[in-house]
């Protein structure tokens, strides 16, 4: 089929915002492109999204798919992956939301940004992704090369990126292939084994080291014992 299939991804999948994704769908579909949005039944604001799509006459372009909760089963059937969060997600969530929530009738609890594990599955399968530019997404998505990054709930930019993918299948294939290579190099089991082997050999040789975390994975830095002690002491002081 020539229909371009976009999957609304996220981890957990119920945090993905179907209403925002449908707004993106409407901008692309009403511009004349043949597009379908696959949504998990438990996605955030799913019923509102379906009503909105029906009001625009594009209700048939939303397809419910429970297998989105297990992306390894179905990402190969997608043409692109999309991650959109609603207004209750935040990079710095607060337990009780707004302190004026009771008076203003709002104040839903804030949640962390939607996770990107399902996007990693898509990228590993060579499927281009359009995602909000969280730290987790930036770890494997390089704008225009291994995927596309948009601002938080920026439906217009997300729609623009999907239009580019729909209109230029070569671009979609090129971005998807680059994403697959990047994910396999950075997150593949063999890459992890290489890092583990390096650490294990250094431990066997009783060579002092620090293992630092970074967005691309573990980074091993070998330092003298006295420098290591000073650095640990400095990090502890900073945390306090």
Coordinates of C-alpha atoms in Angstrom, one line a residue:
X1 CA 0.0 0.0 0.0
X2 CA 1.1 3.6 -0.6
X3 CA -0.4 4.7 2.7
X4 CA 2.2 6.1 5.0
X5 CA 1.8 4.5 8.5
X6 CA 2.9 6.4 11.6
X7 CA 3.0 4.7 15.0
X8 CA 2.5 6.7 18.1
X9 CA 5.2 5.3 20.3
X10 CA 6.3 5.9 23.9
X11 CA 7.3 4.2 27.1
X12 CA 5.0 3.5 28.8
X13 CA 2.7 3.6 25.8
X14 CA -0.2 5.0 27.8
X15 CA 1.8 8.3 28.3
X16 CA 1.9 9.0 24.6
X17 CA -0.6 11.8 23.8
X18 CA -3.1 10.6 21.2
X19 CA -4.7 14.1 21.0
X20 CA -1.5 15.9 20.1
X21 CA -0.6 13.2 17.6
X22 CA -4.0 13.5 16.0
X23 CA -3.4 17.2 15.6
X24 CA -0.2 16.4 13.8
X25 CA -2.1 13.8 11.7
X26 CA -4.7 16.4 10.7
X27 CA -2.1 18.9 9.5
X28 CA -0.5 16.2 7.3
X29 CA -3.7 14.5 6.1
X30 CA -5.6 17.7 5.3
X31 CA -2.7 18.8 3.2
X32 CA -3.6 15.9 0.9
X33 CA -1.2 13.2 2.1
X34 CA -2.3 9.6 2.5
X35 CA -1.4 9.0 6.2
X36 CA -2.6 6.7 8.9
X37 CA -1.8 7.0 12.7
X38 CA -1.6 3.8 14.7
X39 CA -2.5 4.4 18.4
X40 CA -2.5 2.1 21.4
X41 CA -6.0 1.8 23.0
X42 CA -4.7 3.0 26.3
X43 CA -2.9 6.1 24.9
X44 CA -3.4 9.4 26.8
X45 CA -6.6 11.2 25.6
X46 CA -7.4 8.6 23.0
X47 CA -11.2 9.1 23.1
X48 CA -10.7 12.8 22.7
X49 CA -8.4 12.2 19.8
X50 CA -11.0 10.0 18.0
X51 CA -13.7 12.6 18.5
X52 CA -11.5 15.3 17.2
X53 CA -10.6 13.2 14.1
X54 CA -14.2 12.4 13.5
X55 CA -15.1 16.1 13.6
X56 CA -12.5 16.7 10.9
X57 CA -13.6 13.8 8.7
X58 CA -10.4 11.9 9.2
X59 CA -11.6 9.4 11.9
X60 CA -10.8 6.5 9.5
X61 CA -7.1 7.5 9.6
X62 CA -6.7 6.5 13.3
X63 CA -6.1 2.8 13.7
X64 CA -6.0 1.1 17.2
X65 CA -3.2 -1.4 17.6
X66 CA -2.5 -3.1 20.9
X67 CA 0.9 -4.4 19.6
X68 CA 2.3 -0.9 20.0
X69 CA 2.9 -1.9 23.6
X70 CA 5.4 -4.5 22.2
X71 CA 7.1 -2.5 19.5
X72 CA 9.5 -5.3 18.5
X73 CA 6.4 -7.1 17.1
X74 CA 5.3 -4.3 14.8
X75 CA 7.8 -1.6 14.1
X76 CA 8.7 -3.2 10.8
X77 CA 5.2 -2.4 9.6
X78 CA 5.6 1.3 10.2
X79 CA 6.9 4.0 7.9
X80 CA 7.8 6.4 10.8
X81 CA 7.6 6.6 14.6
X82 CA 6.2 9.6 16.5
X83 CA 6.6 10.6 20.1
X84 CA 4.3 13.3 21.5
X85 CA 3.6 14.0 25.2
X86 CA 0.7 15.9 26.8
X87 CA 0.9 18.9 29.2
X88 CA 1.1 16.7 32.3
X89 CA 4.6 15.6 31.4
X90 CA 7.6 17.6 32.4
X91 CA 11.4 17.3 32.4
X92 CA 11.2 18.3 36.1
X93 CA 8.0 16.7 37.5
X94 CA 6.4 17.9 40.7
X95 CA 4.5 15.5 42.8
X96 CA 1.4 17.6 43.4
X97 CA 1.4 19.7 40.2
X98 CA 0.4 23.4 40.7
X99 CA -0.1 24.6 44.3
X100 CA -3.1 26.5 43.0
X101 CA -4.6 23.5 41.3
X102 CA -7.5 23.0 43.8
X103 CA -8.6 26.7 43.4
X104 CA -8.2 26.7 39.6
X105 CA -9.7 23.3 39.0
X106 CA -6.5 21.8 37.6
X107 CA -3.2 20.8 38.9
X108 CA -2.9 17.2 37.7
X109 CA 0.2 15.5 39.0
X110 CA 3.3 16.1 36.8
X111 CA 5.0 13.1 35.2
X112 CA 8.4 12.5 33.7
X113 CA 8.8 12.8 30.0
X114 CA 7.6 9.8 28.0
X115 CA 10.4 7.2 27.6
X116 CA 12.1 6.5 24.3
X117 CA 12.7 2.7 24.4
X118 CA 10.1 2.0 21.7
X119 CA 11.7 4.6 19.5
X120 CA 15.0 2.8 19.9
X121 CA 13.3 -0.4 18.6
X122 CA 12.0 1.6 15.6
X123 CA 15.4 3.2 14.9
X124 CA 17.1 -0.2 15.2
X125 CA 14.7 -1.5 12.5
X126 CA 15.6 1.4 10.2
X127 CA 12.4 3.3 10.8
X128 CA 12.8 7.1 10.9
X129 CA 11.5 8.8 14.1
X130 CA 10.1 12.2 15.0
X131 CA 10.4 12.8 18.7
X132 CA 10.3 15.6 21.2
X133 CA 13.8 16.7 22.0
X134 CA 14.2 15.2 25.5
X135 CA 17.7 14.2 26.8
X136 CA 16.8 10.5 26.1
X137 CA 15.9 11.3 22.5
X138 CA 18.9 13.4 21.9
X139 CA 21.1 10.5 22.9
X140 CA 20.4 8.7 19.6
X141 CA 18.6 11.2 17.4
X142 CA 20.7 13.7 15.5
X143 CA 18.5 16.2 13.8
X144 CA 18.1 15.5 10.1
X145 CA 20.6 12.6 10.2
X146 CA 19.3 9.8 12.4
X147 CA 15.8 11.3 13.0
X148 CA 14.0 14.5 13.7
X149 CA 13.7 16.5 17.0
X150 CA 10.8 18.9 17.7
X151 CA 10.0 21.1 20.7
X152 CA 7.7 19.9 23.5
X153 CA 4.2 19.5 22.0
X154 CA 5.3 21.3 18.8
X155 CA 2.7 19.8 16.5
X156 CA 3.5 22.1 13.6
X157 CA 7.2 21.2 13.5
X158 CA 6.3 17.5 13.9
X159 CA 3.8 17.8 11.0
X160 CA 6.5 19.5 8.9
X161 CA 8.9 16.6 9.5
X162 CA 6.4 14.0 8.7
X163 CA 5.5 15.8 5.4
X164 CA 9.2 15.7 4.5
X165 CA 9.3 11.9 5.1
X166 CA 6.0 11.3 3.2
X167 CA 7.1 13.4 0.2
X168 CA 10.7 12.1 0.0
X169 CA 10.9 8.3 0.6
X170 CA 14.6 8.4 -0.2
X171 CA 15.1 10.8 2.7
X172 CA 13.1 8.5 5.0
X173 CA 15.2 5.5 3.9
X174 CA 18.4 7.4 4.4
X175 CA 17.5 8.6 7.9
X176 CA 16.2 5.2 8.9
X177 CA 19.4 3.5 7.7
X178 CA 21.6 6.0 9.6
X179 CA 19.5 5.5 12.7
X180 CA 19.9 1.7 12.5
X181 CA 23.6 2.0 12.2
X182 CA 23.9 4.4 15.1
X183 CA 21.7 2.4 17.4
X184 CA 23.5 -0.9 16.6
X185 CA 26.9 0.7 17.2
X186 CA 25.9 2.4 20.5
X187 CA 23.3 0.1 22.0
X188 CA 23.8 -3.3 20.4
X189 CA 24.6 -6.3 22.7
X190 CA 28.0 -6.7 21.0
X191 CA 28.9 -3.0 21.8
X192 CA 27.9 -3.6 25.4
X193 CA 30.1 -6.7 25.5
X194 CA 33.1 -4.8 24.2
X195 CA 32.7 -2.2 27.0
X196 CA 32.3 -5.0 29.5
X197 CA 35.4 -6.8 28.3
X198 CA 37.4 -3.6 28.6
X199 CA 36.3 -3.0 32.2
X200 CA 36.8 -6.7 33.1
X201 CA 40.4 -6.7 31.7
X202 CA 41.3 -3.5 33.6
X203 CA 39.8 -5.0 36.8
X204 CA 41.9 -8.2 36.3
X205 CA 45.0 -6.1 35.9
X206 CA 44.0 -4.2 39.1
X207 CA 44.2 -0.9 37.3
X208 CA 42.2 1.9 39.1
X209 CA 39.4 3.4 37.1
X210 CA 36.1 5.4 37.1
X211 CA 33.1 4.4 35.1
X212 CA 31.2 7.5 34.1
X213 CA 27.7 7.6 32.6
X214 CA 27.0 9.5 29.4
X215 CA 24.0 9.6 26.9
X216 CA 25.8 7.2 24.5
X217 CA 26.6 4.6 27.2
X218 CA 29.3 3.8 29.7
X219 CA 32.5 5.7 29.4
X220 CA 35.6 4.2 31.1
X221 CA 38.3 6.6 32.3
X222 CA 41.5 5.3 33.9
X223 CA 43.0 7.5 36.6
X224 CA 45.6 7.2 39.3
X225 CA 44.3 6.3 42.8
X226 CA 45.0 9.7 44.3
X227 CA 43.1 11.5 41.5
X228 CA 40.2 9.0 41.8
X229 CA 39.9 9.7 45.6
X230 CA 39.9 13.5 45.0
X231 CA 37.3 13.2 42.3
X232 CA 35.0 11.0 44.4
X233 CA 35.3 13.4 47.3
X234 CA 34.5 16.4 45.0
X235 CA 31.5 14.7 43.5
X236 CA 30.2 13.9 47.0
X237 CA 30.6 17.5 48.1
X238 CA 28.7 18.7 45.0
X239 CA 25.8 16.3 45.7
X240 CA 25.5 17.7 49.2

